[in-house]
CSV table of C-alpha atoms in Angstrom, one decimal:
chain,number,residue,atom,x,y,z
K,15,PRO,CA,-70.6,-40.0,-25.7
K,16,VAL,CA,-68.4,-42.6,-24.7
K,17,SER,CA,-69.0,-43.4,-21.0
K,18,GLY,CA,-66.2,-46.4,-21.0
K,19,ASN,CA,-63.2,-46.7,-22.5
K,20,ALA,CA,-62.5,-46.2,-25.9
K,21,GLN,CA,-59.3,-47.8,-27.7
K,22,PHE,CA,-58.3,-46.7,-31.4
K,23,ASN,CA,-55.9,-48.7,-33.0
K,24,ASN,CA,-55.7,-46.5,-35.5
K,25,ASP,CA,-55.8,-42.9,-36.8
K,26,LEU,CA,-58.2,-40.7,-35.1
K,27,SER,CA,-59.3,-37.4,-37.0
K,28,VAL,CA,-62.1,-35.0,-34.9
K,29,THR,CA,-62.4,-32.0,-37.1
K,30,GLY,CA,-64.9,-30.2,-34.3
K,31,LYS,CA,-64.4,-30.7,-30.6
K,32,LEU,CA,-62.6,-33.8,-28.4
K,33,ASN,CA,-63.9,-33.7,-24.9
K,34,ALA,CA,-62.0,-36.2,-22.6
K,35,ALA,CA,-63.4,-35.5,-18.8
K,36,GLY,CA,-61.9,-38.7,-17.5
K,37,GLY,CA,-58.3,-38.1,-19.3
K,38,GLN,CA,-56.8,-39.0,-22.6
K,39,SER,CA,-53.4,-41.3,-23.2
K,40,PHE,CA,-51.5,-41.8,-26.3
K,41,SER,CA,-48.9,-44.4,-26.8
K,42,GLY,CA,-48.3,-43.7,-30.4
K,43,GLY,CA,-48.4,-40.0,-31.1
K,44,GLN,CA,-50.6,-36.5,-31.5
K,45,SER,CA,-51.1,-34.3,-33.8
K,46,VAL,CA,-53.0,-31.3,-33.1
K,47,SER,CA,-53.2,-28.8,-35.8
K,48,GLY,CA,-55.8,-26.3,-34.1
K,49,GLY,CA,-56.0,-25.7,-30.0
K,50,GLN,CA,-55.9,-28.2,-27.1
K,51,THR,CA,-57.1,-27.0,-23.5
K,52,VAL,CA,-56.1,-29.4,-21.1
K,53,THR,CA,-57.8,-29.0,-17.7
K,54,GLY,CA,-56.7,-31.7,-15.7
K,55,GLY,CA,-53.3,-33.5,-16.5
K,56,GLN,CA,-51.4,-34.6,-19.3
K,57,THR,CA,-48.9,-37.2,-19.4
K,58,VAL,CA,-46.6,-37.7,-22.3
K,59,SER,CA,-44.6,-40.4,-21.8
K,60,GLY,CA,-42.3,-39.5,-25.2
K,61,ASN,CA,-41.4,-36.3,-26.9
K,62,ALA,CA,-43.8,-33.6,-27.1
K,63,GLN,CA,-43.2,-30.9,-30.2
K,64,PHE,CA,-44.7,-27.7,-30.2
K,65,ASN,CA,-44.8,-26.0,-33.2
K,66,ASN,CA,-46.7,-22.9,-32.1
K,67,ASP,CA,-47.6,-21.4,-28.3
K,68,LEU,CA,-48.0,-23.5,-25.5
K,69,SER,CA,-49.4,-21.9,-22.6
K,70,VAL,CA,-49.2,-23.5,-19.0
K,71,THR,CA,-51.5,-21.6,-16.3
K,72,GLY,CA,-50.5,-24.8,-14.1
K,73,LYS,CA,-47.4,-26.5,-13.5
K,74,LEU,CA,-44.8,-28.1,-16.0
K,75,ASN,CA,-43.5,-31.0,-15.0
K,76,ALA,CA,-40.3,-32.0,-17.7
K,77,ALA,CA,-38.6,-35.4,-16.3
K,78,GLY,CA,-36.3,-35.9,-19.2
K,79,GLY,CA,-35.4,-32.5,-20.0
K,80,GLN,CA,-36.6,-29.7,-22.0
K,81,SER,CA,-35.3,-27.7,-24.9
K,82,VAL,CA,-37.0,-24.9,-26.9
K,83,SER,CA,-35.1,-23.7,-29.4
K,84,GLY,CA,-37.0,-20.5,-29.9
K,85,GLY,CA,-37.9,-18.4,-27.4
K,86,GLN,CA,-39.6,-19.2,-23.7
K,87,THR,CA,-41.5,-16.5,-21.2
K,88,VAL,CA,-42.1,-17.6,-17.7
K,89,THR,CA,-44.5,-15.0,-15.9
K,90,GLY,CA,-44.3,-16.7,-12.6
K,91,GLY,CA,-41.6,-19.0,-11.3
K,92,GLN,CA,-39.4,-21.6,-13.1
K,93,THR,CA,-37.9,-24.2,-10.7
K,94,VAL,CA,-34.5,-27.0,-12.6
K,95,SER,CA,-33.9,-29.5,-9.8
K,96,GLY,CA,-31.0,-30.4,-12.6
K,97,ASN,CA,-28.7,-28.4,-14.6
K,98,ALA,CA,-30.4,-25.5,-16.8
K,99,GLN,CA,-27.7,-24.8,-20.2
K,100,PHE,CA,-29.2,-21.9,-22.1
K,101,ASN,CA,-27.1,-21.9,-25.4
K,102,ASN,CA,-28.3,-18.2,-26.0
K,103,ASP,CA,-29.2,-15.1,-24.3
K,104,LEU,CA,-31.2,-15.5,-21.3
K,105,SER,CA,-33.2,-12.2,-20.2
K,106,VAL,CA,-34.2,-12.5,-16.3
K,107,THR,CA,-36.0,-9.1,-15.4
K,108,GLY,CA,-37.0,-9.9,-12.2
K,109,LYS,CA,-35.0,-12.4,-9.4
K,110,LEU,CA,-32.5,-15.0,-10.7
K,111,ASN,CA,-31.7,-17.5,-7.7
K,112,ALA,CA,-29.4,-20.3,-8.3
K,113,ALA,CA,-29.2,-22.1,-5.0
K,114,GLY,CA,-26.3,-24.8,-6.4
K,115,GLY,CA,-24.2,-22.3,-8.1
K,116,GLN,CA,-23.9,-20.5,-11.3
K,117,SER,CA,-21.3,-21.2,-14.3
K,118,VAL,CA,-20.9,-19.0,-17.2
K,119,SER,CA,-18.8,-20.0,-20.1
K,120,GLY,CA,-19.3,-16.8,-22.3
K,121,GLY,CA,-20.2,-13.5,-20.7
K,122,GLN,CA,-22.9,-12.1,-18.3
K,123,SER,CA,-24.1,-8.4,-18.5
K,124,VAL,CA,-25.8,-7.2,-14.9
K,125,SER,CA,-27.8,-4.2,-16.0
K,126,GLY,CA,-29.3,-3.9,-12.1
K,127,GLY,CA,-27.8,-5.7,-8.9
K,128,GLN,CA,-26.0,-9.3,-8.5
K,129,SER,CA,-25.9,-10.6,-5.1
K,130,VAL,CA,-23.8,-13.9,-4.1
K,131,SER,CA,-24.2,-15.7,-1.1
K,132,GLY,CA,-21.2,-17.9,-1.7
K,133,ASN,CA,-17.8,-18.0,-3.4
K,134,ALA,CA,-18.0,-16.4,-6.8
K,135,GLN,CA,-15.0,-17.3,-8.7
K,136,PHE,CA,-14.4,-15.0,-11.9
K,137,ASP,CA,-11.5,-16.9,-14.3
K,138,ASN,CA,-11.6,-14.4,-17.3
K,139,ASP,CA,-12.3,-10.2,-17.1
K,140,LEU,CA,-14.5,-8.8,-14.7
K,141,SER,CA,-16.0,-5.3,-15.6
K,142,VAL,CA,-18.1,-3.6,-12.9
K,143,THR,CA,-19.4,0.1,-14.0
K,144,GLY,CA,-21.0,1.2,-11.0
K,145,LYS,CA,-19.9,-0.5,-7.2
K,146,LEU,CA,-19.0,-3.4,-6.2
K,147,ASN,CA,-19.0,-4.5,-2.3
K,148,ALA,CA,-17.3,-7.2,-1.2
K,149,ALA,CA,-18.4,-8.0,2.7
K,150,GLY,CA,-16.8,-11.1,2.9
K,151,GLY,CA,-13.2,-10.0,1.9
K,152,GLN,CA,-12.0,-10.4,-1.6
K,153,SER,CA,-9.1,-12.2,-3.0
K,154,VAL,CA,-7.4,-11.0,-6.8
K,155,SER,CA,-4.8,-14.0,-8.0
K,156,GLY,CA,-4.4,-12.1,-11.5
K,157,GLY,CA,-4.3,-8.1,-11.6
K,158,GLN,CA,-7.1,-5.9,-11.1
K,159,SER,CA,-7.4,-2.6,-12.5
K,160,VAL,CA,-9.7,0.1,-10.5
K,161,SER,CA,-11.3,3.5,-12.5
K,162,GLY,CA,-14.1,4.1,-10.3
K,163,GLY,CA,-14.2,3.4,-7.1
K,164,GLN,CA,-14.1,0.3,-4.6
K,165,SER,CA,-15.2,-0.6,-1.5
K,166,VAL,CA,-13.9,-3.9,0.7
K,167,SER,CA,-15.6,-3.9,4.1
K,168,GLY,CA,-13.5,-7.3,4.9
K,169,GLY,CA,-10.1,-8.2,4.0
K,170,GLN,CA,-8.4,-8.0,0.4
K,171,ALA,CA,-5.4,-10.5,-1.1
K,172,VAL,CA,-3.8,-9.2,-4.4
K,173,SER,CA,-1.5,-11.7,-5.3
K,174,GLY,CA,-0.7,-10.1,-9.0
K,175,GLY,CA,-0.7,-6.2,-9.5
K,176,GLN,CA,-3.9,-3.7,-8.5
K,177,SER,CA,-4.1,-0.1,-10.5
K,178,VAL,CA,-6.4,2.3,-8.8
K,179,SER,CA,-7.1,5.6,-11.5
K,180,GLY,CA,-9.0,7.3,-8.6
K,181,ASN,CA,-9.1,7.6,-5.4
K,182,ALA,CA,-8.6,4.3,-2.9
K,183,GLN,CA,-9.6,4.9,0.6
K,184,PHE,CA,-8.4,2.6,3.2
K,185,ASP,CA,-10.1,2.3,6.9
K,186,ASN,CA,-8.2,-0.3,8.1
K,187,ASP,CA,-4.6,-2.1,7.8
K,188,VAL,CA,-2.7,-2.0,4.3
K,189,THR,CA,-0.2,-4.7,4.0
K,190,VAL,CA,2.1,-4.7,1.2
K,191,THR,CA,4.5,-7.3,0.5
K,192,GLY,CA,6.4,-5.5,-3.0
K,193,LYS,CA,6.0,-2.2,-4.3
K,194,LEU,CA,3.2,0.4,-3.7
K,195,ASN,CA,3.2,3.0,-6.5
K,196,ALA,CA,1.4,6.1,-5.8
K,197,ALA,CA,2.1,8.6,-8.6
K,198,GLY,CA,-0.2,11.4,-7.7
K,199,GLY,CA,0.1,11.3,-3.8
K,200,GLN,CA,-0.1,9.5,-0.8
K,201,SER,CA,-2.1,10.8,2.5
K,202,VAL,CA,-2.1,8.9,5.6
K,203,SER,CA,-4.3,10.3,8.8
K,204,GLY,CA,-2.9,7.2,11.1
K,205,GLY,CA,0.3,5.9,11.2
K,206,GLN,CA,2.5,4.1,8.5
K,207,SER,CA,4.8,1.6,9.4
K,208,VAL,CA,7.3,0.4,6.6
K,209,SER,CA,9.8,-2.5,7.3
K,210,GLY,CA,11.9,-2.3,3.9
K,211,GLY,CA,12.4,0.8,2.1
K,212,GLN,CA,10.6,3.6,0.5
K,213,SER,CA,11.6,6.0,-2.3
K,214,VAL,CA,9.3,9.3,-2.6
K,215,SER,CA,10.5,11.4,-6.2
K,216,GLY,CA,8.2,14.4,-5.1
K,217,ASP,CA,7.7,16.3,-1.9
K,218,ALA,CA,7.3,14.5,1.5
K,219,LEU,CA,5.4,16.4,4.1
K,220,PHE,CA,5.1,15.3,7.6
K,221,ASN,CA,2.7,17.1,10.0
K,222,ASP,CA,3.4,14.8,12.7
K,223,ASN,CA,6.0,12.7,14.1
K,224,VAL,CA,8.3,10.5,11.9
K,225,GLN,CA,10.8,8.1,13.6
K,226,VAL,CA,13.5,6.1,11.6
K,227,ASN,CA,14.9,3.4,13.2
K,228,GLY,CA,17.2,2.9,10.2
K,229,LYS,CA,18.4,5.4,7.7
K,230,LEU,CA,17.3,8.3,6.3
K,231,SER,CA,18.6,9.6,3.1
K,232,SER,CA,17.8,12.9,1.3
K,233,GLY,CA,19.1,13.1,-2.0
K,234,GLY,CA,17.6,16.7,-2.7
K,235,GLY,CA,18.0,18.1,0.9
K,236,LEU,CA,15.9,18.4,4.2
K,237,ALA,CA,14.2,21.3,5.0
K,238,VAL,CA,13.1,21.0,9.3
K,239,LYS,CA,10.6,23.2,10.4
K,240,GLY,CA,10.4,22.5,13.8
K,241,THR,CA,12.7,20.7,16.4
K,242,THR,CA,14.3,17.7,15.2
K,243,ASP,CA,15.8,14.9,18.0
K,244,ILE,CA,18.4,13.2,17.1
K,245,ASP,CA,19.2,9.6,19.9
K,246,GLY,CA,22.1,8.3,18.0
K,247,GLY,CA,24.8,10.5,15.9
K,248,LEU,CA,24.6,13.0,13.1
K,249,ASN,CA,27.2,12.6,10.3
K,250,ALA,CA,27.6,15.2,7.8
K,251,LYS,CA,30.1,14.2,4.4
K,252,GLN,CA,30.2,17.4,3.6
K,253,TRP,CA,29.4,20.3,5.3
K,254,LEU,CA,27.0,21.4,7.9
K,255,VAL,CA,25.5,25.0,8.6
K,256,VAL,CA,23.5,25.9,11.2
K,257,GLY,CA,21.3,28.9,10.8
K,258,PRO,CA,21.3,30.9,7.5
K,259,PRO,CA,23.1,30.4,4.7
K,260,PRO,CA,27.2,31.4,4.8
K,261,PRO,CA,28.6,34.5,2.3
K,262,VAL,CA,30.2,31.8,0.6
K,263,ASP,CA,30.1,28.1,-0.2
K,264,PRO,CA,30.8,26.1,2.8
K,265,LYS,CA,33.3,23.5,1.6
K,266,GLN,CA,33.9,19.6,2.7
K,267,GLY,CA,34.7,19.1,6.7
K,268,GLU,CA,33.7,22.9,7.5
K,269,LEU,CA,30.7,23.8,10.3
K,270,TRP,CA,29.0,26.7,9.8
K,271,VAL,CA,27.2,28.9,12.7
K,272,ASN,CA,25.7,31.8,11.8
K,273,GLY,CA,24.4,32.8,15.3
K,274,ALA,CA,25.6,32.0,19.1
K,275,LEU,CA,27.4,28.6,19.8
K,276,ILE,CA,26.6,27.4,23.2
K,277,THR,CA,28.5,24.6,24.6
K,278,PRO,CA,28.1,24.5,28.2
K,279,GLY,CA,29.2,20.6,28.5
K,280,GLY,CA,32.4,21.8,26.5
K,281,MET,CA,32.9,22.3,22.6
K,282,ALA,CA,33.9,18.6,22.3
K,283,VAL,CA,34.7,15.8,24.4
K,284,CYS,CA,38.9,15.1,23.7
K,285,PRO,CA,40.1,11.5,23.0
K,286,VAL,CA,41.5,11.3,27.0
K,287,GLY,CA,40.4,13.4,29.4
K,288,SER,CA,37.5,14.6,31.1
K,289,PRO,CA,34.4,15.8,30.6
K,290,SER,CA,35.2,19.4,31.3
K,291,ASP,CA,38.2,19.5,28.5
K,292,THR,CA,37.4,20.7,25.1
K,293,CYS,CA,39.1,19.9,21.9
K,294,LEU,CA,39.2,21.3,18.4
K,295,GLY,CA,41.1,20.1,15.4
K,296,GLN,CA,42.2,17.1,14.2
K,297,GLY,CA,44.6,15.6,16.6
K,298,ALA,CA,44.0,17.7,19.8
K,299,SER,CA,44.2,16.3,22.4
K,300,THR,CA,44.4,17.3,26.6
K,301,ASN,CA,45.7,15.4,29.9
K,302,GLY,CA,43.7,16.5,33.0
K,303,PRO,CA,40.9,18.5,33.8
K,304,ASN,CA,39.9,21.8,32.9
K,305,GLY,CA,42.2,21.3,29.5
K,306,THR,CA,42.1,23.3,26.3
K,307,ALA,CA,43.5,22.0,23.0
K,308,LEU,CA,42.5,23.8,19.8
K,309,GLY,CA,44.2,23.5,16.7
K,310,GLY,CA,45.4,20.4,14.8
K,311,ASN,CA,47.3,18.0,17.2
K,312,ALA,CA,47.2,20.7,19.9
K,313,GLN,CA,48.4,19.7,23.3
K,314,SER,CA,47.4,20.9,26.6
K,315,GLU,CA,47.9,19.7,30.4
K,316,SER,CA,45.4,20.2,32.8
K,317,GLY,CA,44.5,23.7,33.4
K,318,GLY,CA,46.4,24.5,30.6
K,319,THR,CA,45.2,26.3,27.1
K,320,ALA,CA,46.8,25.5,23.5
K,321,VAL,CA,45.9,27.3,20.7
K,322,GLY,CA,47.0,26.7,17.1
K,323,ALA,CA,48.2,24.0,15.1
K,324,ASN,CA,51.3,21.8,16.8
K,325,SER,CA,51.2,24.0,20.2
K,326,ARG,CA,51.5,22.3,23.3
K,327,VAL,CA,51.4,23.3,27.3
K,328,SER,CA,54.1,20.7,28.6
K,329,ASN,CA,52.9,21.6,32.6
K,330,ALA,CA,49.9,22.1,34.4
K,331,ASN,CA,48.2,25.8,33.6
K,332,GLY,CA,50.1,27.1,30.8
K,333,THR,CA,48.9,29.4,27.4
K,334,SER,CA,50.6,28.3,24.5
K,335,ILE,CA,49.3,30.7,21.5
K,336,GLY,CA,50.3,30.2,18.2
K,337,MET,CA,51.6,27.5,15.6
K,338,GLY,CA,54.4,25.7,17.0
K,339,THR,CA,54.3,27.5,21.2
K,340,ASN,CA,55.4,25.3,23.9
K,341,THR,CA,55.3,26.2,27.5
K,342,GLY,CA,55.8,24.6,31.2
K,343,ASN,CA,54.2,25.3,34.3
K,344,SER,CA,51.9,28.7,34.5
K,345,GLY,CA,54.2,29.8,31.7
K,346,THR,CA,53.1,32.3,29.0
K,347,ALA,CA,54.0,31.3,25.1
K,348,VAL,CA,52.7,34.0,22.5
K,349,GLY,CA,53.8,33.9,18.9
K,350,VAL,CA,54.8,31.5,16.5
K,351,PHE,CA,57.5,28.3,17.2
K,352,SER,CA,57.8,31.1,21.0
K,353,GLU,CA,58.7,28.7,23.7
K,354,ALA,CA,58.4,29.6,28.0
K,355,MET,CA,59.6,26.5,29.7
K,356,GLY,CA,60.1,28.1,33.1
K,357,ASP,CA,57.8,28.4,36.0
K,358,HIS,CA,56.0,31.5,35.3
K,359,SER,CA,58.2,32.8,32.4
K,360,SER,CA,56.8,34.4,29.2
K,361,ALA,CA,57.8,34.6,26.3
K,362,LEU,CA,56.0,37.0,23.6
K,363,GLY,CA,56.7,37.4,19.9
K,364,SER,CA,58.0,34.9,17.0
K,365,GLY,CA,60.6,32.7,17.9
K,366,ALA,CA,60.8,34.0,21.8
K,367,SER,CA,62.3,32.4,24.6
K,368,ALA,CA,62.1,32.2,28.4
K,369,GLY,CA,63.9,30.0,30.8
K,370,GLY,CA,63.3,29.6,34.7
């Protein structure tokens, strides 16, 4: 036994057991071919190389760094205050906490769950076979492909493209500044606002109100089972059919009414006249209340009735029926080119004429 300091300036070979109750200091190197147990503390100022197992039941401090060429198993906890670089696989069966952040230059596989309290940036592909929850929001600058389901309780911004092969459910607002393609269909239970244009190649079913502030174009036809209110005007460039389909194909410019035509305020408002006038036909016109002009270029005065192309009532309360007919005050002309110009006169028949 040595009760004081023992200094060996050369090699010391111990074939049995070396007990150093007060401590042990080596300024050179130490080689142990068997086993070494240290119950106090051991400080190594140079390199320490272990060619076999190293078991530390307390705390191992490596101020200069630690290099492990084989494998390392930690059953308790390991805290690294600097950078930790792993050049091979790292398997963590418990929990890995990275307070300063985590950078992975290769690939990372997580079989359990991963929770990130700060920002998570992925500069390459991210594959999630389960569920990705983004409570604070999600921003994608490239493209995103979702084959399963995606739940975002905050906000999501995608500046590239997003492809969803399953169902996509949005419980709040969705803003699309580019193009939204729904090949399988689109179901909207709340409201939808489209400020640009919307093109539907299949059937579009609306179970509630639809408001169109611009233009509604239907290339394949428009079927309405309920009531349609039009606050503006309705332009039909080909033909318009009201009621069941007609027995023959309509022609351009025709109006087919397969039922009763009720016009309390007149069939049409004449270009010049009062709301009580009725005009039908290109160029038809009236001059005065309660006039009726039916036919191309038909003209009627107040209270008169002109029926037929180029028919004319020259004075009040006359009646002209037939192409080219003409009457005066309270006269009646019936027949093609008939004329009754006298007061209360009548001309009946083709080319008939009656004076005053």
